[in-house]
Structure formats: C-alpha cells, structure tokens
Amino acid sequence: MDHEQELNESVAYILDHVQARPTIAVVLGSGLGDFADNLVDREIIATADIPNYPRSTIVGHKGKLVFASVGNKPIVAFQGRTHYYESNNLKSVLFPVHVAHRLGIKQLIVTNAAGGLNRNFVGGDLMIMTDQINLTFVRIPGFEFSDASLRPIYSHAMIEKAEQAAAENTITVRKGVYVGLKGPSYETAAEIGMLTRIGGDAVGMSTVFETSLASSLGMEVLGISCITNLATGISPTKLSHEEVTEVGNRVKHTFARLISATIALL
Ligand code: HPA
C-alpha cells in the first residue's frame, strides 16, 4: 500500500469513530500527556487501533488521540509522539501531522520537554518557541532548497495569543529558539556550549520535523517547550529521563492552563 492509501485508511478509521471535527490540534510531549485527561466531551481512540498508525515505545507516551472540548472549542490532542531516534524513520514522525492535515486541522500546537540552554531559564519554565534550529542534519522531503525564512515556521499571531493567555493568567513564559537534535543521548558540556553560541535557548529531540511539515502544509504552528532541566554543563546535577518526567509532572497544571487559555483565544 502506498503512503497516500495508508493515510486515507487511518483518517477514514478516525472519522468513522469520532463525532467531533476540530480545526485545532495539540501534540503533547514527554510528561505532558495529562493535559488531555482532564478535558470534557472526550472521545478517545487508541493509536494502536488506527490502521497504519506508528507506535511510540517511550515511557510516558500514551499513544492516544483525544478529541475533546476546551472552552467551547473542539480540539484533538495527540497523546504520545514518535521520535526520530526510535526508528530513524521520518515517515513515522510525520504521520500524525499528515493525519492532522487530512482531518482539517488549521492550527497546530506542538509541545515538548526540553533542556534549558539560556542561563536565565530555570527548570519548570515554559518557553514559547520563536524559531527552531534543526541540527539533526536530516531534512524532510519536500523542503529541497525551500526558503523557510520567507515563511516563518511559527505563527506570529499564535505567539501573541500565547503571550496574551500567559499575561491574563499570570503565568510566566519565556520566548526562545529551540534546537532539535537527533538524540537520544543527552549533550556533552562542549555541545551545550556550541548550541548556546549558535543561538539556542532550549534543546530537545523532537518537534522540528513536525513543525516544518505542518507549516509547509499551510497550518499555523505554535510551539511550547517545557524546560524540564538545565542542559548538561549548566546544571550541577546528572540528567535522567526520570528528572524530565518529574519536572513535567510538577508543571503540568500550569502547562495545561497555558494551553487551555491560548486555545480559548484562537
Ligand atoms: N537535552 C535534550 N533533550 C532534552 C533535554 C536535554 O537536556 N531535556 C529534555 N529533553
């Protein structure tokens, strides 16, 4: 079966199993999946039941599509994403974005857990992504010689909405550039020094492919990083996946308030 047919089969299954027809989607990163558990009007599909849908193998990633309401707006939350390092397979990483596009999603909020590079950041900070540096040295198909600077990946209007939502709810947010690496090892102190000097504020192992594709498909894209830790060489303590998950747990309520308030303004 070709890619197009696979996608059509997945989307047909989803449309067959839910009533809602949202235009807003949220991709929930490591440790941030709880957002979708507390929403109303929920219709849930396990991604394992969707034909052709890629599997996530990471602890803390649930693998569900949660259709629900935020305020009175229908949304779909993707709980559990696939990372490039899991399979070195871009198709798996991009599949949910293609599905979202075919479901009629116009505004995509992508979230992640990230390490802080900016020395003003502290663990637990939330950062609105203003731009990204794709340092995976992998480019998604269809981007050959395209000039992303002509059409910024991240929507200026959505960034303003997120800032407004934060201000109205007295949530402190940072803004900055996200550096996407392949992982899955954490960085050396020298690598962190490099990432800081090239203009990064946060570093992680996801997001850059999904956001590039979504923007090229014409979606408006917002990115929110949860700074779970200060990166190696900046932080005095050894970094672990548990720390990332633990800080995610600590800020998940603030994170959920920010996402909900932002959606209310869209
Ligand atoms: N580095 C890379 N990815 C991450 C980090 C980090 O420090 N924290 C959470 N995801």
PDB file of C-alpha atoms and ligand atoms in Angstrom:
ATOM      1  CA  MET A   1       0.000   0.000   0.000  1.00  0.00           C
ATOM      2  CA  ASP A   2       1.412   3.454  -0.750  1.00  0.00           C
ATOM      3  CA  HIS A   3       1.717   6.259   1.799  1.00  0.00           C
ATOM      4  CA  GLU A   4      -1.335   8.068   0.469  1.00  0.00           C
ATOM      5  CA  GLN A   5      -3.530   4.983   0.806  1.00  0.00           C
ATOM      6  CA  GLU A   6      -2.189   4.290   4.296  1.00  0.00           C
ATOM      7  CA  LEU A   7      -3.091   7.801   5.389  1.00  0.00           C
ATOM      8  CA  ASN A   8      -6.529   7.625   3.829  1.00  0.00           C
ATOM      9  CA  GLU A   9      -7.200   4.373   5.671  1.00  0.00           C
ATOM     10  CA  SER A  10      -6.093   5.889   9.009  1.00  0.00           C
ATOM     11  CA  VAL A  11      -8.159   9.018   8.536  1.00  0.00           C
ATOM     12  CA  ALA A  12     -11.220   7.071   7.428  1.00  0.00           C
ATOM     13  CA  TYR A  13     -10.972   4.969  10.613  1.00  0.00           C
ATOM     14  CA  ILE A  14     -10.727   8.096  12.788  1.00  0.00           C
ATOM     15  CA  LEU A  15     -13.625   9.891  11.095  1.00  0.00           C
ATOM     16  CA  ASP A  16     -15.676   6.746  11.487  1.00  0.00           C
ATOM     17  CA  HIS A  17     -15.052   6.585  15.227  1.00  0.00           C
ATOM     18  CA  VAL A  18     -15.464  10.197  16.389  1.00  0.00           C
ATOM     19  CA  GLN A  19     -18.172  12.798  16.029  1.00  0.00           C
ATOM     20  CA  ALA A  20     -16.014  15.891  16.543  1.00  0.00           C
ATOM     21  CA  ARG A  21     -14.455  17.798  13.644  1.00  0.00           C
ATOM     22  CA  PRO A  22     -11.825  20.049  15.251  1.00  0.00           C
ATOM     23  CA  THR A  23      -9.589  22.548  13.452  1.00  0.00           C
ATOM     24  CA  ILE A  24      -7.129  22.833  16.373  1.00  0.00           C
ATOM     25  CA  ALA A  25      -4.689  20.078  17.366  1.00  0.00           C
ATOM     26  CA  VAL A  26      -2.206  19.768  20.220  1.00  0.00           C
ATOM     27  CA  VAL A  27       0.771  17.404  20.139  1.00  0.00           C
ATOM     28  CA  LEU A  28       1.673  16.539  23.732  1.00  0.00           C
ATOM     29  CA  GLY A  29       5.346  15.972  24.521  1.00  0.00           C
ATOM     30  CA  SER A  30       7.140  13.846  27.123  1.00  0.00           C
ATOM     31  CA  GLY A  31       5.439  14.045  30.511  1.00  0.00           C
ATOM     32  CA  LEU A  32       2.791  16.486  29.220  1.00  0.00           C
ATOM     33  CA  GLY A  33       0.161  13.954  28.179  1.00  0.00           C
ATOM     34  CA  ASP A  34      -2.067  14.615  31.215  1.00  0.00           C
ATOM     35  CA  PHE A  35      -3.461  17.766  29.617  1.00  0.00           C
ATOM     36  CA  ALA A  36      -5.849  15.618  27.592  1.00  0.00           C
ATOM     37  CA  ASP A  37      -7.001  13.544  30.576  1.00  0.00           C
ATOM     38  CA  ASN A  38      -8.867  16.424  32.182  1.00  0.00           C
ATOM     39  CA  LEU A  39     -10.843  17.729  29.210  1.00  0.00           C
ATOM     40  CA  VAL A  40     -14.599  17.446  28.649  1.00  0.00           C
ATOM     41  CA  ASP A  41     -16.591  15.823  25.798  1.00  0.00           C
ATOM     42  CA  ARG A  42     -13.824  13.311  25.307  1.00  0.00           C
ATOM     43  CA  GLU A  43     -13.817  10.768  22.506  1.00  0.00           C
ATOM     44  CA  ILE A  44     -10.698   8.631  22.671  1.00  0.00           C
ATOM     45  CA  ILE A  45      -9.021   6.463  20.075  1.00  0.00           C
ATOM     46  CA  ALA A  46      -6.006   4.306  20.926  1.00  0.00           C
ATOM     47  CA  THR A  47      -3.440   4.833  18.181  1.00  0.00           C
ATOM     48  CA  ALA A  48      -2.846   1.055  18.302  1.00  0.00           C
ATOM     49  CA  ASP A  49      -6.369   0.649  16.856  1.00  0.00           C
ATOM     50  CA  ILE A  50      -5.793   3.044  13.964  1.00  0.00           C
ATOM     51  CA  PRO A  51      -4.678   1.222  10.828  1.00  0.00           C
ATOM     52  CA  ASN A  52      -1.094   2.067   9.801  1.00  0.00           C
ATOM     53  CA  TYR A  53      -0.505   4.414  12.757  1.00  0.00           C
ATOM     54  CA  PRO A  54       3.124   4.325  14.060  1.00  0.00           C
ATOM     55  CA  ARG A  55       3.757   3.066  17.594  1.00  0.00           C
ATOM     56  CA  SER A  56       5.604   5.007  20.293  1.00  0.00           C
ATOM     57  CA  THR A  57       7.834   2.946  22.536  1.00  0.00           C
ATOM     58  CA  ILE A  58       8.762   5.555  25.157  1.00  0.00           C
ATOM     59  CA  VAL A  59       7.736   5.536  28.822  1.00  0.00           C
ATOM     60  CA  GLY A  60       5.383   8.467  29.450  1.00  0.00           C
ATOM     61  CA  HIS A  61       3.948   8.421  25.922  1.00  0.00           C
ATOM     62  CA  LYS A  62       0.426   7.083  25.856  1.00  0.00           C
ATOM     63  CA  GLY A  63      -0.494   6.661  22.221  1.00  0.00           C
ATOM     64  CA  LYS A  64      -3.997   8.088  22.105  1.00  0.00           C
ATOM     65  CA  LEU A  65      -5.923  10.595  20.059  1.00  0.00           C
ATOM     66  CA  VAL A  66      -8.164  12.508  22.431  1.00  0.00           C
ATOM     67  CA  PHE A  67     -10.919  14.508  20.783  1.00  0.00           C
ATOM     68  CA  ALA A  68     -12.393  16.904  23.349  1.00  0.00           C
ATOM     69  CA  SER A  69     -13.544  20.450  24.078  1.00  0.00           C
ATOM     70  CA  VAL A  70     -11.509  23.304  25.519  1.00  0.00           C
ATOM     71  CA  GLY A  71     -13.882  26.101  26.401  1.00  0.00           C
ATOM     72  CA  ASN A  72     -16.394  25.505  23.648  1.00  0.00           C
ATOM     73  CA  LYS A  73     -13.798  24.723  21.024  1.00  0.00           C
ATOM     74  CA  PRO A  74     -13.326  21.223  19.687  1.00  0.00           C
ATOM     75  CA  ILE A  75      -9.712  20.086  19.648  1.00  0.00           C
ATOM     76  CA  VAL A  76      -7.790  16.890  19.142  1.00  0.00           C
ATOM     77  CA  ALA A  77      -4.818  16.080  21.355  1.00  0.00           C
ATOM     78  CA  PHE A  78      -2.146  13.655  20.182  1.00  0.00           C
ATOM     79  CA  GLN A  79      -1.003  11.921  23.347  1.00  0.00           C
ATOM     80  CA  GLY A  80       2.355  10.315  22.740  1.00  0.00           C
ATOM     81  CA  ARG A  81       4.554  11.086  19.769  1.00  0.00           C
ATOM     82  CA  THR A  82       7.103   9.070  17.876  1.00  0.00           C
ATOM     83  CA  HIS A  83      10.677  10.354  17.956  1.00  0.00           C
ATOM     84  CA  TYR A  84      13.109  10.149  15.089  1.00  0.00           C
ATOM     85  CA  TYR A  85      15.623   8.298  17.281  1.00  0.00           C
ATOM     86  CA  GLU A  86      13.167   5.464  17.877  1.00  0.00           C
ATOM     87  CA  SER A  87      13.304   4.190  14.331  1.00  0.00           C
ATOM     88  CA  ASN A  88      15.322   6.666  12.238  1.00  0.00           C
ATOM     89  CA  ASN A  89      12.129   6.767  10.229  1.00  0.00           C
ATOM     90  CA  LEU A  90      10.774  10.182   9.279  1.00  0.00           C
ATOM     91  CA  LYS A  91       7.590   8.648   7.963  1.00  0.00           C
ATOM     92  CA  SER A  92       6.585   7.585  11.490  1.00  0.00           C
ATOM     93  CA  VAL A  93       7.411  11.010  12.913  1.00  0.00           C
ATOM     94  CA  LEU A  94       5.457  12.877  10.261  1.00  0.00           C
ATOM     95  CA  PHE A  95       2.488  10.530  10.046  1.00  0.00           C
ATOM     96  CA  PRO A  96       0.432  12.300  12.769  1.00  0.00           C
ATOM     97  CA  VAL A  97       0.922  15.675  11.055  1.00  0.00           C
ATOM     98  CA  HIS A  98      -0.313  14.266   7.759  1.00  0.00           C
ATOM     99  CA  VAL A  99      -3.284  12.800   9.626  1.00  0.00           C
ATOM    100  CA  ALA A 100      -3.975  16.146  11.317  1.00  0.00           C
ATOM    101  CA  HIS A 101      -3.853  17.909   7.960  1.00  0.00           C
ATOM    102  CA  ARG A 102      -6.332  15.469   6.444  1.00  0.00           C
ATOM    103  CA  LEU A 103      -8.604  15.829   9.483  1.00  0.00           C
ATOM    104  CA  GLY A 104      -8.852  19.534   8.645  1.00  0.00           C
ATOM    105  CA  ILE A 105      -6.533  20.913  11.329  1.00  0.00           C
ATOM    106  CA  LYS A 106      -5.633  24.549  10.674  1.00  0.00           C
ATOM    107  CA  GLN A 107      -3.843  25.419  13.907  1.00  0.00           C
ATOM    108  CA  LEU A 108      -1.288  23.084  15.468  1.00  0.00           C
ATOM    109  CA  ILE A 109       0.231  23.461  18.935  1.00  0.00           C
ATOM    110  CA  VAL A 110       3.348  21.326  19.342  1.00  0.00           C
ATOM    111  CA  THR A 111       4.769  20.815  22.816  1.00  0.00           C
ATOM    112  CA  ASN A 112       7.915  19.165  24.115  1.00  0.00           C
ATOM    113  CA  ALA A 113      10.188  18.642  27.070  1.00  0.00           C
ATOM    114  CA  ALA A 114      13.479  20.451  26.545  1.00  0.00           C
ATOM    115  CA  GLY A 115      16.712  21.248  28.282  1.00  0.00           C
ATOM    116  CA  GLY A 116      17.419  24.910  29.051  1.00  0.00           C
ATOM    117  CA  LEU A 117      20.410  26.484  27.314  1.00  0.00           C
ATOM    118  CA  ASN A 118      19.595  30.077  28.185  1.00  0.00           C
ATOM    119  CA  ARG A 119      21.172  30.819  31.561  1.00  0.00           C
ATOM    120  CA  ASN A 120      18.185  32.905  32.629  1.00  0.00           C
ATOM    121  CA  PHE A 121      15.942  29.832  32.464  1.00  0.00           C
ATOM    122  CA  VAL A 122      15.146  27.555  35.384  1.00  0.00           C
ATOM    123  CA  GLY A 123      13.706  24.028  35.470  1.00  0.00           C
ATOM    124  CA  GLY A 124       9.922  24.237  35.182  1.00  0.00           C
ATOM    125  CA  ASP A 125       9.899  27.268  32.875  1.00  0.00           C
ATOM    126  CA  LEU A 126       7.591  27.294  29.862  1.00  0.00           C
ATOM    127  CA  MET A 127       9.040  28.682  26.627  1.00  0.00           C
ATOM    128  CA  ILE A 128       7.163  29.856  23.570  1.00  0.00           C
ATOM    129  CA  MET A 129       9.201  28.824  20.536  1.00  0.00           C
ATOM    130  CA  THR A 130      10.006  31.770  18.273  1.00  0.00           C
ATOM    131  CA  ASP A 131      12.048  29.717  15.809  1.00  0.00           C
ATOM    132  CA  GLN A 132      13.993  26.493  15.564  1.00  0.00           C
ATOM    133  CA  ILE A 133      17.375  25.169  14.528  1.00  0.00           C
ATOM    134  CA  ASN A 134      17.205  21.710  13.017  1.00  0.00           C
ATOM    135  CA  LEU A 135      20.577  20.235  13.970  1.00  0.00           C
ATOM    136  CA  THR A 136      19.662  16.663  13.143  1.00  0.00           C
ATOM    137  CA  PHE A 137      21.203  17.074   9.697  1.00  0.00           C
ATOM    138  CA  VAL A 138      18.076  15.392   8.393  1.00  0.00           C
ATOM    139  CA  ARG A 139      15.635  17.330   6.220  1.00  0.00           C
ATOM    140  CA  ILE A 140      12.107  16.302   5.478  1.00  0.00           C
ATOM    141  CA  PRO A 141      11.185  15.519   1.884  1.00  0.00           C
ATOM    142  CA  GLY A 142       9.611  18.413   0.002  1.00  0.00           C
ATOM    143  CA  PHE A 143      11.918  21.004   1.603  1.00  0.00           C
ATOM    144  CA  GLU A 144      14.666  20.855  -1.010  1.00  0.00           C
ATOM    145  CA  PHE A 145      16.012  24.389  -1.395  1.00  0.00           C
ATOM    146  CA  SER A 146      12.898  25.869   0.200  1.00  0.00           C
ATOM    147  CA  ASP A 147      13.443  29.173   1.959  1.00  0.00           C
ATOM    148  CA  ALA A 148      11.869  28.874   5.401  1.00  0.00           C
ATOM    149  CA  SER A 149      12.894  32.430   6.231  1.00  0.00           C
ATOM    150  CA  LEU A 150      10.318  33.698   3.726  1.00  0.00           C
ATOM    151  CA  ARG A 151       7.558  31.992   5.639  1.00  0.00           C
ATOM    152  CA  PRO A 152       8.385  31.607   9.322  1.00  0.00           C
ATOM    153  CA  ILE A 153       7.510  28.182  10.718  1.00  0.00           C
ATOM    154  CA  TYR A 154       5.968  29.645  13.866  1.00  0.00           C
ATOM    155  CA  SER A 155       2.884  31.827  13.563  1.00  0.00           C
ATOM    156  CA  HIS A 156       3.407  35.322  14.860  1.00  0.00           C
ATOM    157  CA  ALA A 157      -0.309  35.634  15.588  1.00  0.00           C
ATOM    158  CA  MET A 158      -0.316  32.433  17.654  1.00  0.00           C
ATOM    159  CA  ILE A 159       2.776  33.532  19.598  1.00  0.00           C
ATOM    160  CA  GLU A 160       0.933  36.743  20.502  1.00  0.00           C
ATOM    161  CA  LYS A 161      -2.127  34.755  21.616  1.00  0.00           C
ATOM    162  CA  ALA A 162       0.042  32.539  23.825  1.00  0.00           C
ATOM    163  CA  GLU A 163       1.697  35.596  25.372  1.00  0.00           C
ATOM    164  CA  GLN A 164      -1.684  37.204  25.966  1.00  0.00           C
ATOM    165  CA  ALA A 165      -3.013  33.984  27.528  1.00  0.00           C
ATOM    166  CA  ALA A 166       0.026  33.864  29.833  1.00  0.00           C
ATOM    167  CA  ALA A 167      -0.348  37.508  30.858  1.00  0.00           C
ATOM    168  CA  GLU A 168      -4.090  37.198  31.553  1.00  0.00           C
ATOM    169  CA  ASN A 169      -3.494  34.160  33.752  1.00  0.00           C
ATOM    170  CA  THR A 170      -0.325  35.424  35.461  1.00  0.00           C
ATOM    171  CA  ILE A 171       1.743  32.605  34.018  1.00  0.00           C
ATOM    172  CA  THR A 172       5.400  33.449  33.433  1.00  0.00           C
ATOM    173  CA  VAL A 173       6.566  32.445  29.961  1.00  0.00           C
ATOM    174  CA  ARG A 174       9.899  32.686  28.216  1.00  0.00           C
ATOM    175  CA  LYS A 175      10.455  33.012  24.500  1.00  0.00           C
ATOM    176  CA  GLY A 176      13.294  31.487  22.564  1.00  0.00           C
ATOM    177  CA  VAL A 177      14.818  29.313  19.884  1.00  0.00           C
ATOM    178  CA  TYR A 178      14.516  25.533  20.103  1.00  0.00           C
ATOM    179  CA  VAL A 179      17.385  23.388  18.864  1.00  0.00           C
ATOM    180  CA  GLY A 180      16.334  19.951  17.651  1.00  0.00           C
ATOM    181  CA  LEU A 181      18.927  17.186  17.885  1.00  0.00           C
ATOM    182  CA  LYS A 182      18.620  13.531  16.992  1.00  0.00           C
ATOM    183  CA  GLY A 183      19.470  12.199  20.463  1.00  0.00           C
ATOM    184  CA  PRO A 184      18.799  10.019  22.271  1.00  0.00           C
ATOM    185  CA  SER A 185      21.902  10.666  24.345  1.00  0.00           C
ATOM    186  CA  TYR A 186      21.988  13.945  26.227  1.00  0.00           C
ATOM    187  CA  GLU A 187      24.594  16.502  25.177  1.00  0.00           C
ATOM    188  CA  THR A 188      28.164  16.975  26.328  1.00  0.00           C
ATOM    189  CA  ALA A 189      29.147  20.220  28.029  1.00  0.00           C
ATOM    190  CA  ALA A 190      31.038  21.247  24.871  1.00  0.00           C
ATOM    191  CA  GLU A 191      27.979  20.566  22.717  1.00  0.00           C
ATOM    192  CA  ILE A 192      25.878  22.714  25.035  1.00  0.00           C
ATOM    193  CA  GLY A 193      28.463  25.483  24.680  1.00  0.00           C
ATOM    194  CA  MET A 194      28.120  25.239  20.906  1.00  0.00           C
ATOM    195  CA  LEU A 195      24.302  25.237  20.980  1.00  0.00           C
ATOM    196  CA  THR A 196      24.293  28.332  23.160  1.00  0.00           C
ATOM    197  CA  ARG A 197      26.677  30.155  20.842  1.00  0.00           C
ATOM    198  CA  ILE A 198      24.674  29.353  17.730  1.00  0.00           C
ATOM    199  CA  GLY A 199      21.622  30.972  19.292  1.00  0.00           C
ATOM    200  CA  GLY A 200      19.697  28.195  21.003  1.00  0.00           C
ATOM    201  CA  ASP A 201      17.653  28.770  24.157  1.00  0.00           C
ATOM    202  CA  ALA A 202      16.406  25.208  24.603  1.00  0.00           C
ATOM    203  CA  VAL A 203      17.419  21.808  23.288  1.00  0.00           C
ATOM    204  CA  GLY A 204      15.384  18.683  22.661  1.00  0.00           C
ATOM    205  CA  MET A 205      14.939  15.626  20.474  1.00  0.00           C
ATOM    206  CA  SER A 206      11.635  16.229  18.769  1.00  0.00           C
ATOM    207  CA  THR A 207       9.362  18.810  17.167  1.00  0.00           C
ATOM    208  CA  VAL A 208      11.466  20.271  14.335  1.00  0.00           C
ATOM    209  CA  PHE A 209      10.231  17.832  11.684  1.00  0.00           C
ATOM    210  CA  GLU A 210       6.573  18.054  12.648  1.00  0.00           C
ATOM    211  CA  THR A 211       6.560  21.841  12.739  1.00  0.00           C
ATOM    212  CA  SER A 212       8.357  22.171   9.381  1.00  0.00           C
ATOM    213  CA  LEU A 213       5.852  19.888   7.717  1.00  0.00           C
ATOM    214  CA  ALA A 214       2.814  21.464   9.364  1.00  0.00           C
ATOM    215  CA  SER A 215       3.856  24.928   8.327  1.00  0.00           C
ATOM    216  CA  SER A 216       4.590  23.819   4.765  1.00  0.00           C
ATOM    217  CA  LEU A 217       1.114  22.278   4.617  1.00  0.00           C
ATOM    218  CA  GLY A 218      -0.287  25.706   5.478  1.00  0.00           C
ATOM    219  CA  MET A 219      -1.099  25.170   9.135  1.00  0.00           C
ATOM    220  CA  GLU A 220      -0.497  27.885  11.685  1.00  0.00           C
ATOM    221  CA  VAL A 221       2.029  26.497  14.174  1.00  0.00           C
ATOM    222  CA  LEU A 222       2.718  27.290  17.829  1.00  0.00           C
ATOM    223  CA  GLY A 223       5.472  25.570  19.835  1.00  0.00           C
ATOM    224  CA  ILE A 224       5.703  25.394  23.626  1.00  0.00           C
ATOM    225  CA  SER A 225       8.690  23.875  25.401  1.00  0.00           C
ATOM    226  CA  CYS A 226       8.583  22.761  28.988  1.00  0.00           C
ATOM    227  CA  ILE A 227      12.110  23.376  30.286  1.00  0.00           C
ATOM    228  CA  THR A 228      12.492  20.269  32.410  1.00  0.00           C
ATOM    229  CA  ASN A 229      16.125  20.754  33.276  1.00  0.00           C
ATOM    230  CA  LEU A 230      19.107  22.922  32.627  1.00  0.00           C
ATOM    231  CA  ALA A 231      21.274  21.274  29.998  1.00  0.00           C
ATOM    232  CA  THR A 232      24.497  19.417  30.795  1.00  0.00           C
ATOM    233  CA  GLY A 233      27.346  21.718  31.745  1.00  0.00           C
ATOM    234  CA  ILE A 234      24.847  24.300  33.005  1.00  0.00           C
ATOM    235  CA  SER A 235      23.085  22.065  35.525  1.00  0.00           C
ATOM    236  CA  PRO A 236      25.074  20.823  38.555  1.00  0.00           C
ATOM    237  CA  THR A 237      23.174  17.500  38.627  1.00  0.00           C
ATOM    238  CA  LYS A 238      23.261  14.467  36.345  1.00  0.00           C
ATOM    239  CA  LEU A 239      20.420  14.372  33.853  1.00  0.00           C
ATOM    240  CA  SER A 240      17.946  11.497  33.583  1.00  0.00           C
ATOM    241  CA  HIS A 241      14.709  10.691  31.781  1.00  0.00           C
ATOM    242  CA  GLU A 242      13.139  10.467  35.271  1.00  0.00           C
ATOM    243  CA  GLU A 243      14.072  14.089  36.015  1.00  0.00           C
ATOM    244  CA  VAL A 244      12.488  15.130  32.719  1.00  0.00           C
ATOM    245  CA  THR A 245       9.290  13.257  33.606  1.00  0.00           C
ATOM    246  CA  GLU A 246       9.285  14.514  37.220  1.00  0.00           C
ATOM    247  CA  VAL A 247       9.504  18.194  36.258  1.00  0.00           C
ATOM    248  CA  GLY A 248       6.846  17.568  33.629  1.00  0.00           C
ATOM    249  CA  ASN A 249       4.618  16.350  36.471  1.00  0.00           C
ATOM    250  CA  ARG A 250       5.367  19.403  38.578  1.00  0.00           C
ATOM    251  CA  VAL A 251       4.454  21.962  35.897  1.00  0.00           C
ATOM    252  CA  LYS A 252       1.699  20.065  34.139  1.00  0.00           C
ATOM    253  CA  HIS A 253      -1.061  22.147  35.748  1.00  0.00           C
ATOM    254  CA  THR A 254       0.494  25.452  34.705  1.00  0.00           C
ATOM    255  CA  PHE A 255       1.209  23.975  31.302  1.00  0.00           C
ATOM    256  CA  ALA A 256      -2.437  22.876  30.942  1.00  0.00           C
ATOM    257  CA  ARG A 257      -3.685  26.326  31.979  1.00  0.00           C
ATOM    258  CA  LEU A 258      -1.446  28.000  29.408  1.00  0.00           C
ATOM    259  CA  ILE A 259      -2.539  25.675  26.600  1.00  0.00           C
ATOM    260  CA  SER A 260      -6.239  25.984  27.503  1.00  0.00           C
ATOM    261  CA  ALA A 261      -6.080  29.770  27.803  1.00  0.00           C
ATOM    262  CA  THR A 262      -4.250  30.015  24.500  1.00  0.00           C
ATOM    263  CA  ILE A 263      -6.811  27.827  22.742  1.00  0.00           C
ATOM    264  CA  ALA A 264      -9.594  29.989  24.164  1.00  0.00           C
ATOM    265  CA  LEU A 265      -8.064  32.977  22.338  1.00  0.00           C
ATOM    266  CA  LEU A 266      -7.630  31.243  18.964  1.00  0.00           C
TER     267      LEU A 266
HETATM  268  N1  HPA B   1      18.660  17.642  26.147  1.00  0.00           N
HETATM  269  C1  HPA B   1      17.987  17.096  25.126  1.00  0.00           C
HETATM  270  N2  HPA B   1      16.702  16.796  25.184  1.00  0.00           N
HETATM  271  C2  HPA B   1      16.043  17.021  26.327  1.00  0.00           C
HETATM  272  C3  HPA B   1      16.682  17.594  27.432  1.00  0.00           C
HETATM  273  C4  HPA B   1      18.071  17.924  27.331  1.00  0.00           C
HETATM  274  O1  HPA B   1      18.712  18.437  28.270  1.00  0.00           O
HETATM  275  N3  HPA B   1      15.739  17.707  28.402  1.00  0.00           N
HETATM  276  C5  HPA B   1      14.585  17.229  27.898  1.00  0.00           C
HETATM  277  N4  HPA B   1      14.759  16.811  26.641  1.00  0.00           N
END
